[in-house]
Short mmCIF file of N, CA and C and ligand atoms in Angstrom, two decimals:
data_model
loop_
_atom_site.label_atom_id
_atom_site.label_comp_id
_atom_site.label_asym_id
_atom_site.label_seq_id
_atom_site.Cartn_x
_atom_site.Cartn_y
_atom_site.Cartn_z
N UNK N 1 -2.66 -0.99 -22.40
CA UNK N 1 -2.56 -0.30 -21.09
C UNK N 1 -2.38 -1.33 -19.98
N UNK N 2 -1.38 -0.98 -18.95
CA UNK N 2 -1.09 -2.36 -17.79
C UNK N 2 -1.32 -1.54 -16.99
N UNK N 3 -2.45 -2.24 -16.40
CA UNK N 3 -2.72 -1.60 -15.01
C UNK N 3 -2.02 -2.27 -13.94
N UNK N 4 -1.32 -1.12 -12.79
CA UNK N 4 -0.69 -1.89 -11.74
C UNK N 4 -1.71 -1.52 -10.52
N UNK N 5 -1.71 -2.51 -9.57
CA UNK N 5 -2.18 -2.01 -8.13
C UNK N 5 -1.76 -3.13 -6.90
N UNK N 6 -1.43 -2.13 -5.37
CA UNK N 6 -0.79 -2.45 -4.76
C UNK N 6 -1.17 -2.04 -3.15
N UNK N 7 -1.43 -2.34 -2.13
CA UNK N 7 -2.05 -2.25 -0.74
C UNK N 7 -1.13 -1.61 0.08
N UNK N 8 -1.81 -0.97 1.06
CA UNK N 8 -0.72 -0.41 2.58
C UNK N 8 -1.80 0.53 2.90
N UNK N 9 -1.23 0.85 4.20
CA UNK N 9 -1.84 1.96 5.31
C UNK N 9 -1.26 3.27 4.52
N UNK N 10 0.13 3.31 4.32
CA UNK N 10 0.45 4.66 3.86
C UNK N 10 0.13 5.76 5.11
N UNK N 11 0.58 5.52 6.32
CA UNK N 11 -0.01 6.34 7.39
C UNK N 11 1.17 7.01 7.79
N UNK N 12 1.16 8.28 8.10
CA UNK N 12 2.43 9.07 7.84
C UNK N 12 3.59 8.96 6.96
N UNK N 13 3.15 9.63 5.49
CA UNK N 13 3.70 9.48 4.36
C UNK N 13 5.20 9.81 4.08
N UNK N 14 6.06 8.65 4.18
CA UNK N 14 7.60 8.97 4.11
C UNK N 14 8.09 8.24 2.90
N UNK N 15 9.34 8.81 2.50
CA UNK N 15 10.04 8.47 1.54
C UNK N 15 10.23 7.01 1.04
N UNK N 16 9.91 6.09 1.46
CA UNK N 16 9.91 4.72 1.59
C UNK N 16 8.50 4.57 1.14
N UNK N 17 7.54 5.08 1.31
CA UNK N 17 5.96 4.58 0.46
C UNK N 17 6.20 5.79 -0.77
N UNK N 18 6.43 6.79 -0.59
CA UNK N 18 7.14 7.85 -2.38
C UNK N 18 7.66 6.53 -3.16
N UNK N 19 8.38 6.00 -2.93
CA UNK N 19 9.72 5.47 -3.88
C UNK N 19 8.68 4.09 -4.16
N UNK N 20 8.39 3.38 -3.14
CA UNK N 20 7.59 2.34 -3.76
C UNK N 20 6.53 2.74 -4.90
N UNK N 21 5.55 3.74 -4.09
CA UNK N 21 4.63 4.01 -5.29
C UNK N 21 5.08 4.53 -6.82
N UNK N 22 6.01 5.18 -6.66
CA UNK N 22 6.74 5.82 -8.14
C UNK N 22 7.24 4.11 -9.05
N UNK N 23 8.05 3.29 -7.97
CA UNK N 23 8.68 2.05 -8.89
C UNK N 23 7.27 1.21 -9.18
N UNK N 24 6.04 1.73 -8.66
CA UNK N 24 4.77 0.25 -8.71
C UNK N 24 4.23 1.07 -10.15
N UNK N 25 4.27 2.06 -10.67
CA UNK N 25 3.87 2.93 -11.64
C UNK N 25 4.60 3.02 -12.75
N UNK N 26 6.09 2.77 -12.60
CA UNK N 26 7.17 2.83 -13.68
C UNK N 26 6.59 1.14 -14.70
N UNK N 27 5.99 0.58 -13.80
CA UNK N 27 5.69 -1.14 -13.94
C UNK N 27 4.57 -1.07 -15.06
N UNK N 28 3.67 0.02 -15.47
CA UNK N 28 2.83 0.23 -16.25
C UNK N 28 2.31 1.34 -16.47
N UNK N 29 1.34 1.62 -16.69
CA UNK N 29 0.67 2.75 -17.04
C UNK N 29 -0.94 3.65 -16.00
N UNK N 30 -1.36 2.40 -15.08
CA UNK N 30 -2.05 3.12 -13.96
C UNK N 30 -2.17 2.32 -13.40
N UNK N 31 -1.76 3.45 -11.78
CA UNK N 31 -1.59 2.91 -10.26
C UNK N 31 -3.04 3.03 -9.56
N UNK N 32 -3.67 1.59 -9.04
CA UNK N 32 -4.31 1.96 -8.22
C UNK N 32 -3.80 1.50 -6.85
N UNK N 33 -4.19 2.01 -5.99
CA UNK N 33 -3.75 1.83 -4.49
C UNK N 33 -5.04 1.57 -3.71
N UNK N 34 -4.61 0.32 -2.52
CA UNK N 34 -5.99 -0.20 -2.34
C UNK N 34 -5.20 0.32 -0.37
N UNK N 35 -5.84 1.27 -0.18
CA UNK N 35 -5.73 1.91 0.86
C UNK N 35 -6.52 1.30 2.44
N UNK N 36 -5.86 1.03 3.14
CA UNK N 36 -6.39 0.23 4.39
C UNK N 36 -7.40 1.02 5.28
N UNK N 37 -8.57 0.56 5.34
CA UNK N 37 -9.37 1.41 6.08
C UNK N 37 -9.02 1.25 7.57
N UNK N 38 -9.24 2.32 8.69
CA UNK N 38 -8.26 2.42 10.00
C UNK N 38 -8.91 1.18 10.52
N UNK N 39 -9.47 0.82 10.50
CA UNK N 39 -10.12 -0.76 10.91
C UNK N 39 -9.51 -1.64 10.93
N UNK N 40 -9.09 -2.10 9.56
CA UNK N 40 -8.26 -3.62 8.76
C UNK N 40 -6.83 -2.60 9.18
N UNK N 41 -6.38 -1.76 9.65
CA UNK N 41 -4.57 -1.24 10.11
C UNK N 41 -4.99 -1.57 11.42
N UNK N 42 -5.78 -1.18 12.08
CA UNK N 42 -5.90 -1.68 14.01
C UNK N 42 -5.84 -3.67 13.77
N UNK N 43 -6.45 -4.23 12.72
CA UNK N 43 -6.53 -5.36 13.46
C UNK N 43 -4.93 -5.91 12.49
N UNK N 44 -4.60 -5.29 11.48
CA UNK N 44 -2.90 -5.59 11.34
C UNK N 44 -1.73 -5.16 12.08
N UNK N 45 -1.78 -4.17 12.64
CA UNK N 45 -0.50 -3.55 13.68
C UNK N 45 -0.97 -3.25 15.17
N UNK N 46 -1.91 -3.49 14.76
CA UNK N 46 -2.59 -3.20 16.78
C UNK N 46 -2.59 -1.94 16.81
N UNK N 47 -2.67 -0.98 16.40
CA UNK N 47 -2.69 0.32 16.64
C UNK N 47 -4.14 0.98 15.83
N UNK N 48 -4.28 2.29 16.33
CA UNK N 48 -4.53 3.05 15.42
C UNK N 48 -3.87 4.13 14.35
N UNK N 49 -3.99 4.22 12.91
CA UNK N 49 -3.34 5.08 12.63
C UNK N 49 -3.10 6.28 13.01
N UNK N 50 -1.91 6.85 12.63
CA UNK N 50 -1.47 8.54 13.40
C UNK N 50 -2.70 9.21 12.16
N UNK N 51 -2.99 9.14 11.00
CA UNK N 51 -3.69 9.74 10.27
C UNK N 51 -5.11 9.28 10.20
N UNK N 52 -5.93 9.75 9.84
CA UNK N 52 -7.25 8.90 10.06
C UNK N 52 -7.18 8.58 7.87
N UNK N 53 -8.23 7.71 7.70
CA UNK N 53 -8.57 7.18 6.36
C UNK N 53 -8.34 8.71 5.71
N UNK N 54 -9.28 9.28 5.26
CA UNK N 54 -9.80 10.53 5.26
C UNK N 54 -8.77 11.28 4.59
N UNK N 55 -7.37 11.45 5.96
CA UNK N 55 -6.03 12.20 5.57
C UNK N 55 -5.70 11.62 4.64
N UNK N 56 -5.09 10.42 4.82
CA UNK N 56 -4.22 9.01 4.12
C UNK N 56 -4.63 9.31 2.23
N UNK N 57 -5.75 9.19 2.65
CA UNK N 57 -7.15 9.21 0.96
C UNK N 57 -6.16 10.36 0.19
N UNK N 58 -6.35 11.62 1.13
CA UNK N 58 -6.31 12.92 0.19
C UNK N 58 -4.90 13.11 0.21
N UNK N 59 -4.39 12.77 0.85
CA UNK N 59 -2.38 12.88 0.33
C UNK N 59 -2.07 12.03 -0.99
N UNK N 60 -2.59 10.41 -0.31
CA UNK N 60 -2.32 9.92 -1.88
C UNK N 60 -2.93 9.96 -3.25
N UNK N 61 -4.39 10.65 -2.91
CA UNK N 61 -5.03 11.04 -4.32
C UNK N 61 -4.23 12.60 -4.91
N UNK N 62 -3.91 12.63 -4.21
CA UNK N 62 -2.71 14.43 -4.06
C UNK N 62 -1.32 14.01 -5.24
N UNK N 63 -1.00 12.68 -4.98
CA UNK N 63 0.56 12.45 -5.53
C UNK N 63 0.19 12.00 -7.10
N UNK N 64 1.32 12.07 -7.84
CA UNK N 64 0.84 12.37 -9.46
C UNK N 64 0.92 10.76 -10.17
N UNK N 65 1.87 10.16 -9.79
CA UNK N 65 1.66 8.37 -9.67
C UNK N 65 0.70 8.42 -9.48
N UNK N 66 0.25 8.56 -8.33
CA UNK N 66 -1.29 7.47 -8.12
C UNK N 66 -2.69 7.93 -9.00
N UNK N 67 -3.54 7.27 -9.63
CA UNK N 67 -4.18 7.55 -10.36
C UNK N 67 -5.79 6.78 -10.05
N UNK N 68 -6.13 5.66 -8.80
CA UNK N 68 -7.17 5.70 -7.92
C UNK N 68 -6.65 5.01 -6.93
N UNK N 69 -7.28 5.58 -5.92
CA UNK N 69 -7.29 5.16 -4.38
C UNK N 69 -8.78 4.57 -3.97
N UNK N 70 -8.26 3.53 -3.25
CA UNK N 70 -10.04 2.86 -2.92
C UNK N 70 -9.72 2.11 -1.45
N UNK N 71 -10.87 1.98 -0.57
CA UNK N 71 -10.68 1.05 0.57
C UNK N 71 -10.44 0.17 0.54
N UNK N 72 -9.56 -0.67 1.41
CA UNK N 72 -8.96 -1.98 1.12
C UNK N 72 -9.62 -2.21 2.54
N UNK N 73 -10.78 -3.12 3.32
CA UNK N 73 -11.47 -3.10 4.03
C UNK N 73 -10.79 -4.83 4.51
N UNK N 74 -11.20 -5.46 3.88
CA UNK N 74 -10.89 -7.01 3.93
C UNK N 74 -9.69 -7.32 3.52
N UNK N 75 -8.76 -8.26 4.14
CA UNK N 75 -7.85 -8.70 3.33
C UNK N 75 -7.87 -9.79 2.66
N UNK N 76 -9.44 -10.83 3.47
CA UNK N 76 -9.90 -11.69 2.44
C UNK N 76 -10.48 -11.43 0.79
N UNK N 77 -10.58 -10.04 1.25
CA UNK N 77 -10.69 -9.48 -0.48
C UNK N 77 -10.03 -9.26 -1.45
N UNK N 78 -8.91 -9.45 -1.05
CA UNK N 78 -7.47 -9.00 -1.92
C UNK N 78 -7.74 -9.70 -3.67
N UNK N 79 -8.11 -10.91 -3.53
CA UNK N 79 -8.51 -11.54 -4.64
C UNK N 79 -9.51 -10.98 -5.49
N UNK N 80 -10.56 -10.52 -4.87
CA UNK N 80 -11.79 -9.78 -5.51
C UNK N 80 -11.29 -8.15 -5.79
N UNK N 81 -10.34 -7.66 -5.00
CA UNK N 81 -10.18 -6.37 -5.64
C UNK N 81 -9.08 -6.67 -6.90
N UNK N 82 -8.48 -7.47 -6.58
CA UNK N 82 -7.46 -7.27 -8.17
C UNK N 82 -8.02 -7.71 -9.15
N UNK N 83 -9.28 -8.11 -8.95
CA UNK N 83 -10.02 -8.74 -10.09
C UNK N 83 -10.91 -7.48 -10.44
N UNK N 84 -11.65 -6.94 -9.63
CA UNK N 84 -12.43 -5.83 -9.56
C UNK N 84 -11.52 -4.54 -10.20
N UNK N 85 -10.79 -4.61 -10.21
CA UNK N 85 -9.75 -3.53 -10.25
C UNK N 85 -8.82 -3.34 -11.87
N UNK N 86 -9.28 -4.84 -12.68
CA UNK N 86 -8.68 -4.99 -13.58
C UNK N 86 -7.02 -5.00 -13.50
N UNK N 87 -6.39 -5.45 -12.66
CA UNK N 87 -4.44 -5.33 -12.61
C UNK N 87 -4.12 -6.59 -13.28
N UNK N 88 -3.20 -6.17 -13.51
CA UNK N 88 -2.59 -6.96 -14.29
C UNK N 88 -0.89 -7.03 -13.99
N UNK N 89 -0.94 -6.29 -12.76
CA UNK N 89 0.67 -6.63 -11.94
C UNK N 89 -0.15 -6.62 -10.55
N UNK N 90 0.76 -7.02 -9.33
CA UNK N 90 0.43 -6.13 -7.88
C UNK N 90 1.86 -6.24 -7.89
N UNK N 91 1.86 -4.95 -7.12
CA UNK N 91 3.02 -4.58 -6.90
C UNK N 91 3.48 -4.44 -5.06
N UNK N 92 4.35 -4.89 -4.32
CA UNK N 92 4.18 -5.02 -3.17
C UNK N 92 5.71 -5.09 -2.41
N UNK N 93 6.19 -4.42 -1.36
CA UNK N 93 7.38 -4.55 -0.77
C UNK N 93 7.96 -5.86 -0.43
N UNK N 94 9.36 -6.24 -0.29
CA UNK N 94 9.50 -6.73 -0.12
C UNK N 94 9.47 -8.12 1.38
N UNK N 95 8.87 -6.75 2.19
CA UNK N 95 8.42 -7.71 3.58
C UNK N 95 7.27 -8.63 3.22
N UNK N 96 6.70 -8.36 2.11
CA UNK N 96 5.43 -9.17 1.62
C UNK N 96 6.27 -10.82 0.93
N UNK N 97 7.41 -10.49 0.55
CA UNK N 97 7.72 -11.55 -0.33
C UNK N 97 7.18 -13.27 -0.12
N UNK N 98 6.30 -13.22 -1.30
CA UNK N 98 6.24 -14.69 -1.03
C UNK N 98 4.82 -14.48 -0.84
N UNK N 99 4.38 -13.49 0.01
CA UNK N 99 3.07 -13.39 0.70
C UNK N 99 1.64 -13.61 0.00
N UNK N 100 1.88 -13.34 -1.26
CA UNK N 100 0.92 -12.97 -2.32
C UNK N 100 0.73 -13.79 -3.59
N UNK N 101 1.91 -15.12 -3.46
CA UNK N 101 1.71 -15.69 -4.55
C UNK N 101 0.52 -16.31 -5.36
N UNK N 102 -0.41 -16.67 -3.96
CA UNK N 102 -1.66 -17.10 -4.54
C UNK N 102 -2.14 -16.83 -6.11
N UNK N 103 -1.74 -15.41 -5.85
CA UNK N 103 -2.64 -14.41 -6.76
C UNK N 103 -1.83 -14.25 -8.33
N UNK N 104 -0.84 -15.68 -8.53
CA UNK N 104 -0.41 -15.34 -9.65
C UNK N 104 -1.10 -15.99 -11.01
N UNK N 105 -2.12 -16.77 -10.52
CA UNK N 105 -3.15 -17.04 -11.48
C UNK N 105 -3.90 -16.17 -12.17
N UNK N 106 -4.04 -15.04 -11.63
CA UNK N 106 -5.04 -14.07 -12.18
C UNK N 106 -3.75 -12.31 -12.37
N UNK N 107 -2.60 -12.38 -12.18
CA UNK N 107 -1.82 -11.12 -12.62
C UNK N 107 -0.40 -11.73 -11.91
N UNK N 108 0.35 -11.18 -12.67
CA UNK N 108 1.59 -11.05 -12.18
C UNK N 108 2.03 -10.34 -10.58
N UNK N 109 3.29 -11.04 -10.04
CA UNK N 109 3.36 -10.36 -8.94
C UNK N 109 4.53 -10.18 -8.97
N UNK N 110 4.83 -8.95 -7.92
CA UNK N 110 6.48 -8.88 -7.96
C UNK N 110 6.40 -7.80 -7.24
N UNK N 111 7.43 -8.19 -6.21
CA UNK N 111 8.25 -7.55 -5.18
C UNK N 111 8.89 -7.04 -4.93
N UNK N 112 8.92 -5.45 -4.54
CA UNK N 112 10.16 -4.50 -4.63
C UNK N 112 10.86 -4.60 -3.56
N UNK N 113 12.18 -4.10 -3.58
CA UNK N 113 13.03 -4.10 -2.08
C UNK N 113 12.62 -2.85 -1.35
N UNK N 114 12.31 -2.98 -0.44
CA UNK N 114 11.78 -1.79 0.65
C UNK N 114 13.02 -0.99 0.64
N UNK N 115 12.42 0.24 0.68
CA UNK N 115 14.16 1.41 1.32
C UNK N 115 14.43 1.24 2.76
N UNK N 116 15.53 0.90 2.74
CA UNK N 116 15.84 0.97 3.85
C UNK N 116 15.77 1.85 5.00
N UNK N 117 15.72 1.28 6.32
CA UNK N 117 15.91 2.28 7.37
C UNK N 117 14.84 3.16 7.50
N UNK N 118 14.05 2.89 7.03
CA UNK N 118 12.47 3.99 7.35
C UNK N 118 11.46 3.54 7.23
N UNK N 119 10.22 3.63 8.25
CA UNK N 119 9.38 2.98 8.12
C UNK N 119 8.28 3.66 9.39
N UNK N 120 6.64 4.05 9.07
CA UNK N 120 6.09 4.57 9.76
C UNK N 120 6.10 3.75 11.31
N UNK N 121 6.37 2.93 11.27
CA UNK N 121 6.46 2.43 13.08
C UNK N 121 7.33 3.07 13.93
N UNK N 122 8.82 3.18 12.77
CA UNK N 122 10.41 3.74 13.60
C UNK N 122 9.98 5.35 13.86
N UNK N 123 8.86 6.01 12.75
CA UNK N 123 9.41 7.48 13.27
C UNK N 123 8.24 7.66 14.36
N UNK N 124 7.07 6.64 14.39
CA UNK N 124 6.09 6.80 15.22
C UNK N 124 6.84 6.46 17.10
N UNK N 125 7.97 5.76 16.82
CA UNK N 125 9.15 5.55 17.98
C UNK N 125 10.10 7.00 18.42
N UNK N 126 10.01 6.84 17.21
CA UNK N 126 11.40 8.24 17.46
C UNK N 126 10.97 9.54 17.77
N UNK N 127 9.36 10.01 18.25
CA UNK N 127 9.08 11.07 18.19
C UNK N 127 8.41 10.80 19.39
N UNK N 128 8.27 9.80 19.25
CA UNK N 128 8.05 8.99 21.29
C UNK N 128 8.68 9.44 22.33
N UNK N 129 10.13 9.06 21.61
CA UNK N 129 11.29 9.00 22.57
C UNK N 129 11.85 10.16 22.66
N UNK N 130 11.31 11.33 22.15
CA UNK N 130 12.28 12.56 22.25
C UNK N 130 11.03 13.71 22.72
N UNK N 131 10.17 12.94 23.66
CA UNK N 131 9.37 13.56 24.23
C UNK N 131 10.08 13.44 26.16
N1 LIG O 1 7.58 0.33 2.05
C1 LIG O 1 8.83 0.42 1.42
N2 LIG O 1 9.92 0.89 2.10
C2 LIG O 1 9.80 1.28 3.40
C3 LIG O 1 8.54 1.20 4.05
C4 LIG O 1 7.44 0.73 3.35
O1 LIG O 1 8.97 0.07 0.24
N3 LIG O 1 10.88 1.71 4.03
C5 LIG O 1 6.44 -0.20 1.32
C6 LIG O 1 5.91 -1.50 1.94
O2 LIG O 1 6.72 -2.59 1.53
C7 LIG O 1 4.50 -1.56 1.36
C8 LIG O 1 4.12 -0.05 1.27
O3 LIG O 1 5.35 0.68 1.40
O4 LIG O 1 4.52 -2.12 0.06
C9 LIG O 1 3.15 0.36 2.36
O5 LIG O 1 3.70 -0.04 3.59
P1 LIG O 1 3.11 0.38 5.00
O6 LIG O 1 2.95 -0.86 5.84
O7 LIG O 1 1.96 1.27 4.86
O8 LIG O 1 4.35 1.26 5.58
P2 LIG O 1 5.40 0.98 6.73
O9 LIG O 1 6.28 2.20 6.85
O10 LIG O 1 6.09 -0.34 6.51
O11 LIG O 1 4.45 0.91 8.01
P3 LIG O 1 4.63 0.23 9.44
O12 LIG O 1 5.95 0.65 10.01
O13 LIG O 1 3.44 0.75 10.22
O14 LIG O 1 4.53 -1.27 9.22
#
């Protein structure tokens, strides 16, 4: 059994976090997703999420890929959850590339190409602007 697992906010769920999570799952046999608590997303994007934890949790425990969801609180933890977590891939977009190599001592890593043209910041813009 290869366990995969892989990090994000996942905050207003669009086709671009679908497609990643489906290709981080094709990679083995169970996805865990280490879900950003709204805390560790305010001090990565300066914002608060449009969804609170809570929502985020129950959409992606909702989708049939994902198979556990857990807080991703620290990002100095990243090391202790893939260890904690038993993976044996992480799976991660390609804006990460490079980002994560540390961690190839203890699992494989590898980087998908993001879909293009979509991304929760642009539609959090675009629904701005047509106000
Ligand atoms: N992702 C992707 N394709 C996109 C957008 C995101 O493959 N078009 C992937 C990211 O590479 C990451 C995961 O989805 O592995 C979670 O990314 P997240 O930062 O939550 O989503 P974004 O839409 O990139 O959010 P933001 O615009 O707030 O940075």
């Amino acid at each position: 059994m290869r366990r995969i697992i892989t990090f994000g906010t996942f905050d207003v769920l669009h086709v671009g976090h679908v497609r990643i999570l489906q290709r981080a799952k094709a990679h083995g046999d169970h996805l865990t997703v280490g879900l950003s608590s709204d805390e560790l997303n305010f001090s990565k994007k300066g914002r608060e999420p449009v969804y609170p934890y809570s929502s985020r949790y129950e959409i992606l425990t909702s989708m049939r890929f994902v198979d556990n969801v857990f807080m991703e609180e620290s990002l100095e933890e990243k090391r202790n959850y893939i260890i904690h977590h038993r993976a044996d891939i992480l799976v991660m977009g390609n804006d990460w590339e490079g980002k994560f190599d540390e961690f190839m001592d203890i699992c494989q890593v590898v980087y998908l190409p993001r879909t293009p043209s979509i991304s929760t910041t642009e539609i959090i813009e675009v629904i701005k602007d047509s106000h």
